[in-house]
Amino acid sequence: MTNNTIYFFEPNNKNSKKITADLVNLFAGIGITTVDSCHDASIVASVGGDGAFLQAVRKNDFRSDCMYIGIGIEEKNYMYVDFNYHNLSEIRQVFKTNGFETRSYPVIEVKVNNNQPNYCLNEFTLRTSLVRTIMMDIYIDDFLFEHFNGDGIVISTPTGSTGYNKSLGGAVVDPLISAMQVTELGSVNNNNHRTLGTSFLLSKARPITLAIDQSNDYYPIMSMDNEALSVQNTETVRIKLSDKTINTIRLHNNTFWHKAQRNFL
């Protein structure tokens, strides 16, 4: 991989050619060459919102030997996107003066049955596809923790804790904490079924395993970030914090908590 190369990821090519041309010219002016493949780039830039950023990381196989940046094209607040196309002078100044910081974000590894692992930056979700609850045994580090009965489970990274997890009442977690958060979806709690009933955090040393009850055909729906995971005959799902991390470029004085304040307060 050549240093000082950049690849622009634009999902569905929705953006105008002018936007791409302006970005190519801007980075060429500061000595960064545009390449045609994300795998050849030292910088991968998503053009769009947080969804585009997540797709860029996934399409680039969660590489940890490059830097990711998000460039927004709308005047909105995001959690992963630091730059904006409508402020090209800021981008130029930041890169010319190295006026940015790098931050590593944890990635979740998901292994369904004995298949190859998949990865996500935001969250993994498993839920029932039927008009009834799904039952599963939840193991923490091979210890049978609880018999779950409910609509499903959401497991998020710290950066993903502000998404689906937060809407379910889960905690917002600082990305400097290397942990994943487990949050229930519509759990049943009565004399026959008991769950913890609250979100909890697991360290990297504690993988979690979901063993799906095989007495019914649940056909659970699974998703990773903003993409569906299609697997038939799901028996077990093992989730842990991966050894992989992704490296992002962010502006000074624009931490995760600055973004959380702008988005929610």
PDB file of C-alpha atoms in Angstrom:
ATOM      1  CA  MET A   1       0.000   0.000   0.000  1.00  0.00           C
ATOM      2  CA  THR A   2       1.336   3.420  -0.989  1.00  0.00           C
ATOM      3  CA  ASN A   3       1.419   6.198   1.606  1.00  0.00           C
ATOM      4  CA  ASN A   4      -0.628   9.346   1.016  1.00  0.00           C
ATOM      5  CA  THR A   5      -3.313   7.676  -1.066  1.00  0.00           C
ATOM      6  CA  ILE A   6      -7.059   8.048  -0.622  1.00  0.00           C
ATOM      7  CA  TYR A   7     -10.141   6.178  -1.791  1.00  0.00           C
ATOM      8  CA  PHE A   8     -13.596   7.787  -1.820  1.00  0.00           C
ATOM      9  CA  PHE A   9     -16.480   5.479  -0.958  1.00  0.00           C
ATOM     10  CA  GLU A  10     -19.858   6.681  -2.196  1.00  0.00           C
ATOM     11  CA  PRO A  11     -22.687   4.192  -1.629  1.00  0.00           C
ATOM     12  CA  ASN A  12     -25.037   3.897  -4.600  1.00  0.00           C
ATOM     13  CA  ASN A  13     -23.161   6.733  -6.345  1.00  0.00           C
ATOM     14  CA  LYS A  14     -25.886   9.136  -5.246  1.00  0.00           C
ATOM     15  CA  ASN A  15     -23.613  12.134  -5.034  1.00  0.00           C
ATOM     16  CA  SER A  16     -22.782  14.386  -7.959  1.00  0.00           C
ATOM     17  CA  LYS A  17     -19.590  14.060  -9.977  1.00  0.00           C
ATOM     18  CA  LYS A  18     -18.742  17.597  -8.910  1.00  0.00           C
ATOM     19  CA  ILE A  19     -18.483  16.558  -5.257  1.00  0.00           C
ATOM     20  CA  THR A  20     -16.064  13.775  -6.096  1.00  0.00           C
ATOM     21  CA  ALA A  21     -14.045  15.981  -8.437  1.00  0.00           C
ATOM     22  CA  ASP A  22     -13.771  18.718  -5.794  1.00  0.00           C
ATOM     23  CA  LEU A  23     -12.548  16.216  -3.189  1.00  0.00           C
ATOM     24  CA  VAL A  24     -10.058  14.631  -5.581  1.00  0.00           C
ATOM     25  CA  ASN A  25      -8.641  18.064  -6.445  1.00  0.00           C
ATOM     26  CA  LEU A  26      -8.527  19.144  -2.810  1.00  0.00           C
ATOM     27  CA  PHE A  27      -6.488  16.138  -1.670  1.00  0.00           C
ATOM     28  CA  ALA A  28      -4.267  16.262  -4.764  1.00  0.00           C
ATOM     29  CA  GLY A  29      -3.396  19.812  -3.751  1.00  0.00           C
ATOM     30  CA  ILE A  30      -2.020  18.577  -0.418  1.00  0.00           C
ATOM     31  CA  GLY A  31      -0.118  15.641  -1.924  1.00  0.00           C
ATOM     32  CA  ILE A  32      -2.655  12.837  -1.449  1.00  0.00           C
ATOM     33  CA  THR A  33      -3.419  10.803  -4.579  1.00  0.00           C
ATOM     34  CA  THR A  34      -6.826   9.228  -5.281  1.00  0.00           C
ATOM     35  CA  VAL A  35      -6.782   5.483  -6.061  1.00  0.00           C
ATOM     36  CA  ASP A  36      -9.436   3.224  -7.583  1.00  0.00           C
ATOM     37  CA  SER A  37      -9.449   0.504  -4.906  1.00  0.00           C
ATOM     38  CA  CYS A  38     -10.031   0.865  -1.185  1.00  0.00           C
ATOM     39  CA  HIS A  39      -7.510  -1.930  -0.578  1.00  0.00           C
ATOM     40  CA  ASP A  40      -4.747   0.224  -2.118  1.00  0.00           C
ATOM     41  CA  ALA A  41      -5.513   3.299  -0.023  1.00  0.00           C
ATOM     42  CA  SER A  42      -3.894   4.539   3.165  1.00  0.00           C
ATOM     43  CA  ILE A  43      -7.004   6.676   3.782  1.00  0.00           C
ATOM     44  CA  VAL A  44     -10.571   5.532   3.101  1.00  0.00           C
ATOM     45  CA  ALA A  45     -13.058   8.406   2.998  1.00  0.00           C
ATOM     46  CA  SER A  46     -16.803   7.830   3.107  1.00  0.00           C
ATOM     47  CA  VAL A  47     -18.917  10.489   1.411  1.00  0.00           C
ATOM     48  CA  GLY A  48     -22.295  10.769   3.138  1.00  0.00           C
ATOM     49  CA  GLY A  49     -23.575  10.125   6.633  1.00  0.00           C
ATOM     50  CA  ASP A  50     -22.876   7.562   9.346  1.00  0.00           C
ATOM     51  CA  GLY A  51     -24.464   4.820   7.241  1.00  0.00           C
ATOM     52  CA  ALA A  52     -21.973   5.492   4.449  1.00  0.00           C
ATOM     53  CA  PHE A  53     -19.125   5.368   6.974  1.00  0.00           C
ATOM     54  CA  LEU A  54     -20.252   1.975   8.285  1.00  0.00           C
ATOM     55  CA  GLN A  55     -20.521   0.624   4.742  1.00  0.00           C
ATOM     56  CA  ALA A  56     -17.056   1.940   3.862  1.00  0.00           C
ATOM     57  CA  VAL A  57     -15.511   0.101   6.800  1.00  0.00           C
ATOM     58  CA  ARG A  58     -17.341  -3.110   5.894  1.00  0.00           C
ATOM     59  CA  LYS A  59     -16.470  -2.934   2.176  1.00  0.00           C
ATOM     60  CA  ASN A  60     -12.848  -2.449   3.217  1.00  0.00           C
ATOM     61  CA  ASP A  61     -12.926  -5.642   5.338  1.00  0.00           C
ATOM     62  CA  PHE A  62     -12.398  -3.728   8.593  1.00  0.00           C
ATOM     63  CA  ARG A  63      -8.754  -3.096   7.723  1.00  0.00           C
ATOM     64  CA  SER A  64      -6.703  -1.814  10.629  1.00  0.00           C
ATOM     65  CA  ASP A  65      -3.726  -0.717   8.506  1.00  0.00           C
ATOM     66  CA  CYS A  66      -5.428   2.387   7.116  1.00  0.00           C
ATOM     67  CA  MET A  67      -7.251   5.457   8.364  1.00  0.00           C
ATOM     68  CA  TYR A  68     -10.976   6.128   7.929  1.00  0.00           C
ATOM     69  CA  ILE A  69     -12.589   9.539   7.633  1.00  0.00           C
ATOM     70  CA  GLY A  70     -16.188  10.591   7.103  1.00  0.00           C
ATOM     71  CA  ILE A  71     -17.112  13.536   4.872  1.00  0.00           C
ATOM     72  CA  GLY A  72     -20.714  14.685   5.188  1.00  0.00           C
ATOM     73  CA  ILE A  73     -22.609  16.330   2.353  1.00  0.00           C
ATOM     74  CA  GLU A  74     -25.528  17.615   4.429  1.00  0.00           C
ATOM     75  CA  GLU A  75     -25.649  20.020   7.342  1.00  0.00           C
ATOM     76  CA  LYS A  76     -26.342  17.369   9.947  1.00  0.00           C
ATOM     77  CA  ASN A  77     -24.720  16.078  13.120  1.00  0.00           C
ATOM     78  CA  TYR A  78     -23.157  12.623  12.985  1.00  0.00           C
ATOM     79  CA  MET A  79     -21.288  10.267  15.304  1.00  0.00           C
ATOM     80  CA  TYR A  80     -18.643   8.984  12.871  1.00  0.00           C
ATOM     81  CA  VAL A  81     -18.437  11.850  10.370  1.00  0.00           C
ATOM     82  CA  ASP A  82     -16.104  14.720  11.324  1.00  0.00           C
ATOM     83  CA  PHE A  83     -15.709  16.629   8.063  1.00  0.00           C
ATOM     84  CA  ASN A  84     -18.136  18.306   5.680  1.00  0.00           C
ATOM     85  CA  TYR A  85     -17.992  18.878   1.951  1.00  0.00           C
ATOM     86  CA  HIS A  86     -19.356  22.385   2.439  1.00  0.00           C
ATOM     87  CA  ASN A  87     -16.230  23.337   4.403  1.00  0.00           C
ATOM     88  CA  LEU A  88     -13.411  22.248   2.095  1.00  0.00           C
ATOM     89  CA  SER A  89     -11.084  24.908   3.490  1.00  0.00           C
ATOM     90  CA  GLU A  90     -11.251  23.236   6.917  1.00  0.00           C
ATOM     91  CA  ILE A  91     -10.320  19.848   5.433  1.00  0.00           C
ATOM     92  CA  ARG A  92      -7.390  21.408   3.570  1.00  0.00           C
ATOM     93  CA  GLN A  93      -6.124  23.222   6.649  1.00  0.00           C
ATOM     94  CA  VAL A  94      -6.462  20.193   8.927  1.00  0.00           C
ATOM     95  CA  PHE A  95      -4.466  17.916   6.628  1.00  0.00           C
ATOM     96  CA  LYS A  96      -1.822  20.507   5.781  1.00  0.00           C
ATOM     97  CA  THR A  97      -1.133  21.195   9.469  1.00  0.00           C
ATOM     98  CA  ASN A  98      -1.831  17.677  10.793  1.00  0.00           C
ATOM     99  CA  GLY A  99      -4.519  19.278  12.894  1.00  0.00           C
ATOM    100  CA  PHE A 100      -6.287  16.038  13.689  1.00  0.00           C
ATOM    101  CA  GLU A 101      -6.098  13.121  16.078  1.00  0.00           C
ATOM    102  CA  THR A 102      -6.392   9.399  15.500  1.00  0.00           C
ATOM    103  CA  ARG A 103      -8.682   7.158  17.491  1.00  0.00           C
ATOM    104  CA  SER A 104      -9.037   3.375  17.487  1.00  0.00           C
ATOM    105  CA  TYR A 105     -12.541   1.942  17.760  1.00  0.00           C
ATOM    106  CA  PRO A 106     -13.321  -1.649  18.833  1.00  0.00           C
ATOM    107  CA  VAL A 107     -15.005  -4.117  16.489  1.00  0.00           C
ATOM    108  CA  ILE A 108     -17.373  -6.971  17.367  1.00  0.00           C
ATOM    109  CA  GLU A 109     -16.769 -10.455  15.939  1.00  0.00           C
ATOM    110  CA  VAL A 110     -19.827 -12.640  15.298  1.00  0.00           C
ATOM    111  CA  LYS A 111     -19.599 -16.346  14.480  1.00  0.00           C
ATOM    112  CA  VAL A 112     -22.825 -18.168  13.570  1.00  0.00           C
ATOM    113  CA  ASN A 113     -22.667 -21.966  14.000  1.00  0.00           C
ATOM    114  CA  ASN A 114     -19.271 -22.985  12.630  1.00  0.00           C
ATOM    115  CA  ASN A 115     -19.216 -20.438   9.823  1.00  0.00           C
ATOM    116  CA  GLN A 116     -16.509 -17.895   9.168  1.00  0.00           C
ATOM    117  CA  PRO A 117     -16.662 -14.873  11.497  1.00  0.00           C
ATOM    118  CA  ASN A 118     -18.316 -11.603  10.515  1.00  0.00           C
ATOM    119  CA  TYR A 119     -17.573  -8.188  11.959  1.00  0.00           C
ATOM    120  CA  CYS A 120     -19.471  -5.039  12.871  1.00  0.00           C
ATOM    121  CA  LEU A 121     -18.555  -1.606  14.166  1.00  0.00           C
ATOM    122  CA  ASN A 122     -21.916  -0.528  15.584  1.00  0.00           C
ATOM    123  CA  GLU A 123     -24.063  -3.443  16.736  1.00  0.00           C
ATOM    124  CA  PHE A 124     -25.219  -6.992  16.191  1.00  0.00           C
ATOM    125  CA  THR A 125     -28.951  -7.681  16.482  1.00  0.00           C
ATOM    126  CA  LEU A 126     -30.789 -10.993  16.724  1.00  0.00           C
ATOM    127  CA  ARG A 127     -34.576 -11.000  16.871  1.00  0.00           C
ATOM    128  CA  THR A 128     -37.498 -13.235  16.091  1.00  0.00           C
ATOM    129  CA  SER A 129     -39.022 -13.155  12.618  1.00  0.00           C
ATOM    130  CA  LEU A 130     -42.328 -14.524  13.879  1.00  0.00           C
ATOM    131  CA  VAL A 131     -45.203 -13.043  15.863  1.00  0.00           C
ATOM    132  CA  ARG A 132     -43.960 -14.662  19.044  1.00  0.00           C
ATOM    133  CA  THR A 133     -40.940 -14.531  21.314  1.00  0.00           C
ATOM    134  CA  ILE A 134     -37.696 -16.402  20.784  1.00  0.00           C
ATOM    135  CA  MET A 135     -36.086 -18.567  23.463  1.00  0.00           C
ATOM    136  CA  MET A 136     -32.344 -19.013  23.854  1.00  0.00           C
ATOM    137  CA  ASP A 137     -29.751 -19.844  26.471  1.00  0.00           C
ATOM    138  CA  ILE A 138     -27.237 -17.083  27.092  1.00  0.00           C
ATOM    139  CA  TYR A 139     -23.730 -18.145  28.051  1.00  0.00           C
ATOM    140  CA  ILE A 140     -21.119 -15.714  29.324  1.00  0.00           C
ATOM    141  CA  ASP A 141     -17.617 -17.121  28.900  1.00  0.00           C
ATOM    142  CA  ASP A 142     -19.151 -20.665  28.709  1.00  0.00           C
ATOM    143  CA  PHE A 143     -21.150 -20.089  31.921  1.00  0.00           C
ATOM    144  CA  LEU A 144     -24.923 -20.510  31.480  1.00  0.00           C
ATOM    145  CA  PHE A 145     -26.129 -17.115  32.662  1.00  0.00           C
ATOM    146  CA  GLU A 146     -29.841 -17.094  31.836  1.00  0.00           C
ATOM    147  CA  HIS A 147     -32.666 -18.661  29.833  1.00  0.00           C
ATOM    148  CA  PHE A 148     -33.895 -15.808  27.645  1.00  0.00           C
ATOM    149  CA  ASN A 149     -37.424 -15.476  26.311  1.00  0.00           C
ATOM    150  CA  GLY A 150     -38.273 -12.307  24.418  1.00  0.00           C
ATOM    151  CA  ASP A 151     -38.106 -10.458  21.120  1.00  0.00           C
ATOM    152  CA  GLY A 152     -34.319 -10.569  20.803  1.00  0.00           C
ATOM    153  CA  ILE A 153     -30.916  -9.241  21.804  1.00  0.00           C
ATOM    154  CA  VAL A 154     -28.808  -6.237  20.758  1.00  0.00           C
ATOM    155  CA  ILE A 155     -25.047  -6.305  21.335  1.00  0.00           C
ATOM    156  CA  SER A 156     -23.287  -3.008  20.692  1.00  0.00           C
ATOM    157  CA  THR A 157     -19.833  -1.484  20.741  1.00  0.00           C
ATOM    158  CA  PRO A 158     -19.243   1.740  22.691  1.00  0.00           C
ATOM    159  CA  THR A 159     -19.571   3.821  19.507  1.00  0.00           C
ATOM    160  CA  GLY A 160     -22.708   1.873  18.638  1.00  0.00           C
ATOM    161  CA  SER A 161     -24.178   2.459  22.094  1.00  0.00           C
ATOM    162  CA  THR A 162     -25.768   5.717  20.908  1.00  0.00           C
ATOM    163  CA  GLY A 163     -27.909   3.928  18.290  1.00  0.00           C
ATOM    164  CA  TYR A 164     -30.421   1.103  18.667  1.00  0.00           C
ATOM    165  CA  ASN A 165     -29.027   0.319  22.126  1.00  0.00           C
ATOM    166  CA  LYS A 166     -29.793   3.819  23.447  1.00  0.00           C
ATOM    167  CA  SER A 167     -33.348   3.686  22.091  1.00  0.00           C
ATOM    168  CA  LEU A 168     -33.871   0.537  24.197  1.00  0.00           C
ATOM    169  CA  GLY A 169     -32.690   2.252  27.374  1.00  0.00           C
ATOM    170  CA  GLY A 170     -29.108   1.018  27.231  1.00  0.00           C
ATOM    171  CA  ALA A 171     -26.217   3.118  28.504  1.00  0.00           C
ATOM    172  CA  VAL A 172     -24.032   5.355  26.349  1.00  0.00           C
ATOM    173  CA  VAL A 173     -20.476   4.027  26.744  1.00  0.00           C
ATOM    174  CA  ASP A 174     -17.197   5.888  26.288  1.00  0.00           C
ATOM    175  CA  PRO A 175     -15.235   4.373  23.357  1.00  0.00           C
ATOM    176  CA  LEU A 176     -12.099   4.414  25.522  1.00  0.00           C
ATOM    177  CA  ILE A 177     -13.715   1.520  27.410  1.00  0.00           C
ATOM    178  CA  SER A 178     -13.037  -1.743  25.575  1.00  0.00           C
ATOM    179  CA  ALA A 179     -16.344  -3.489  26.167  1.00  0.00           C
ATOM    180  CA  MET A 180     -19.519  -4.602  24.436  1.00  0.00           C
ATOM    181  CA  GLN A 181     -23.018  -3.977  25.771  1.00  0.00           C
ATOM    182  CA  VAL A 182     -25.826  -6.545  25.836  1.00  0.00           C
ATOM    183  CA  THR A 183     -29.374  -5.150  25.766  1.00  0.00           C
ATOM    184  CA  GLU A 184     -32.636  -7.082  25.774  1.00  0.00           C
ATOM    185  CA  LEU A 185     -35.471  -6.647  23.296  1.00  0.00           C
ATOM    186  CA  GLY A 186     -38.878  -7.153  24.901  1.00  0.00           C
ATOM    187  CA  SER A 187     -37.868  -9.796  27.445  1.00  0.00           C
ATOM    188  CA  VAL A 188     -40.553 -11.833  29.249  1.00  0.00           C
ATOM    189  CA  ASN A 189     -40.310 -11.796  33.036  1.00  0.00           C
ATOM    190  CA  ASN A 190     -42.850 -13.843  35.011  1.00  0.00           C
ATOM    191  CA  ASN A 191     -42.973 -16.938  37.224  1.00  0.00           C
ATOM    192  CA  ASN A 192     -41.743 -19.119  34.368  1.00  0.00           C
ATOM    193  CA  HIS A 193     -39.142 -16.908  32.711  1.00  0.00           C
ATOM    194  CA  ARG A 194     -36.585 -14.589  34.305  1.00  0.00           C
ATOM    195  CA  THR A 195     -33.914 -12.398  32.740  1.00  0.00           C
ATOM    196  CA  LEU A 196     -31.576  -9.798  34.204  1.00  0.00           C
ATOM    197  CA  GLY A 197     -33.872  -7.145  32.798  1.00  0.00           C
ATOM    198  CA  THR A 198     -31.184  -4.542  32.212  1.00  0.00           C
ATOM    199  CA  SER A 199     -28.229  -3.889  29.947  1.00  0.00           C
ATOM    200  CA  PHE A 200     -24.801  -5.134  30.995  1.00  0.00           C
ATOM    201  CA  LEU A 201     -21.216  -4.731  29.810  1.00  0.00           C
ATOM    202  CA  LEU A 202     -18.768  -7.501  28.950  1.00  0.00           C
ATOM    203  CA  SER A 203     -15.008  -7.125  28.654  1.00  0.00           C
ATOM    204  CA  LYS A 204     -12.949  -8.469  25.794  1.00  0.00           C
ATOM    205  CA  ALA A 205     -12.086 -11.495  27.924  1.00  0.00           C
ATOM    206  CA  ARG A 206     -15.756 -12.555  28.148  1.00  0.00           C
ATOM    207  CA  PRO A 207     -17.377 -13.759  24.908  1.00  0.00           C
ATOM    208  CA  ILE A 208     -21.129 -14.362  24.886  1.00  0.00           C
ATOM    209  CA  THR A 209     -22.877 -17.291  23.232  1.00  0.00           C
ATOM    210  CA  LEU A 210     -26.544 -17.402  22.227  1.00  0.00           C
ATOM    211  CA  ALA A 211     -27.823 -20.972  21.978  1.00  0.00           C
ATOM    212  CA  ILE A 212     -31.156 -20.873  20.115  1.00  0.00           C
ATOM    213  CA  ASP A 213     -33.893 -23.216  21.338  1.00  0.00           C
ATOM    214  CA  GLN A 214     -34.219 -25.919  18.660  1.00  0.00           C
ATOM    215  CA  SER A 215     -37.680 -27.134  19.671  1.00  0.00           C
ATOM    216  CA  ASN A 216     -39.243 -24.440  17.436  1.00  0.00           C
ATOM    217  CA  ASP A 217     -38.378 -23.106  13.992  1.00  0.00           C
ATOM    218  CA  TYR A 218     -37.618 -19.496  14.858  1.00  0.00           C
ATOM    219  CA  TYR A 219     -35.664 -18.406  11.754  1.00  0.00           C
ATOM    220  CA  PRO A 220     -34.179 -15.445  13.613  1.00  0.00           C
ATOM    221  CA  ILE A 221     -33.398 -12.199  11.797  1.00  0.00           C
ATOM    222  CA  MET A 222     -29.793 -11.127  12.314  1.00  0.00           C
ATOM    223  CA  SER A 223     -28.201  -7.846  11.317  1.00  0.00           C
ATOM    224  CA  MET A 224     -24.750  -6.326  11.617  1.00  0.00           C
ATOM    225  CA  ASP A 225     -24.619  -2.535  11.484  1.00  0.00           C
ATOM    226  CA  ASN A 226     -26.881  -1.644   8.558  1.00  0.00           C
ATOM    227  CA  GLU A 227     -26.763  -4.985   6.729  1.00  0.00           C
ATOM    228  CA  ALA A 228     -28.671  -8.237   7.166  1.00  0.00           C
ATOM    229  CA  LEU A 229     -26.822 -11.460   7.955  1.00  0.00           C
ATOM    230  CA  SER A 230     -28.441 -14.334   6.061  1.00  0.00           C
ATOM    231  CA  VAL A 231     -27.889 -17.707   7.736  1.00  0.00           C
ATOM    232  CA  GLN A 232     -30.282 -20.653   7.797  1.00  0.00           C
ATOM    233  CA  ASN A 233     -30.695 -23.143  10.629  1.00  0.00           C
ATOM    234  CA  THR A 234     -29.115 -20.954  13.291  1.00  0.00           C
ATOM    235  CA  GLU A 235     -28.133 -22.954  16.365  1.00  0.00           C
ATOM    236  CA  THR A 236     -25.474 -20.907  18.128  1.00  0.00           C
ATOM    237  CA  VAL A 237     -24.118 -17.399  17.790  1.00  0.00           C
ATOM    238  CA  ARG A 238     -20.837 -16.536  19.504  1.00  0.00           C
ATOM    239  CA  ILE A 239     -20.030 -12.846  19.918  1.00  0.00           C
ATOM    240  CA  LYS A 240     -16.892 -11.233  21.280  1.00  0.00           C
ATOM    241  CA  LEU A 241     -14.769  -8.129  20.977  1.00  0.00           C
ATOM    242  CA  SER A 242     -12.377  -8.766  18.125  1.00  0.00           C
ATOM    243  CA  ASP A 243      -8.641  -8.237  18.048  1.00  0.00           C
ATOM    244  CA  LYS A 244      -9.429  -5.997  15.084  1.00  0.00           C
ATOM    245  CA  THR A 245      -9.788  -2.261  15.578  1.00  0.00           C
ATOM    246  CA  ILE A 246     -10.345   0.485  13.048  1.00  0.00           C
ATOM    247  CA  ASN A 247      -8.425   3.754  13.079  1.00  0.00           C
ATOM    248  CA  THR A 248     -10.305   6.980  12.473  1.00  0.00           C
ATOM    249  CA  ILE A 249      -9.263  10.569  11.926  1.00  0.00           C
ATOM    250  CA  ARG A 250     -11.101  13.129  13.985  1.00  0.00           C
ATOM    251  CA  LEU A 251     -10.781  16.824  14.628  1.00  0.00           C
ATOM    252  CA  HIS A 252      -9.257  18.253  17.783  1.00  0.00           C
ATOM    253  CA  ASN A 253     -11.867  19.175  20.393  1.00  0.00           C
ATOM    254  CA  ASN A 254     -14.404  16.914  18.706  1.00  0.00           C
ATOM    255  CA  THR A 255     -14.513  13.873  20.933  1.00  0.00           C
ATOM    256  CA  PHE A 256     -17.222  11.231  21.152  1.00  0.00           C
ATOM    257  CA  TRP A 257     -18.784  13.272  23.959  1.00  0.00           C
ATOM    258  CA  HIS A 258     -18.794  16.481  21.904  1.00  0.00           C
ATOM    259  CA  LYS A 259     -20.733  14.559  19.265  1.00  0.00           C
ATOM    260  CA  ALA A 260     -23.084  13.021  21.823  1.00  0.00           C
ATOM    261  CA  GLN A 261     -23.861  16.480  23.186  1.00  0.00           C
ATOM    262  CA  ARG A 262     -24.632  17.848  19.716  1.00  0.00           C
ATOM    263  CA  ASN A 263     -26.829  14.917  18.823  1.00  0.00           C
ATOM    264  CA  PHE A 264     -28.808  14.447  22.023  1.00  0.00           C
ATOM    265  CA  LEU A 265     -28.682  17.569  24.217  1.00  0.00           C
TER     266      LEU A 265
END
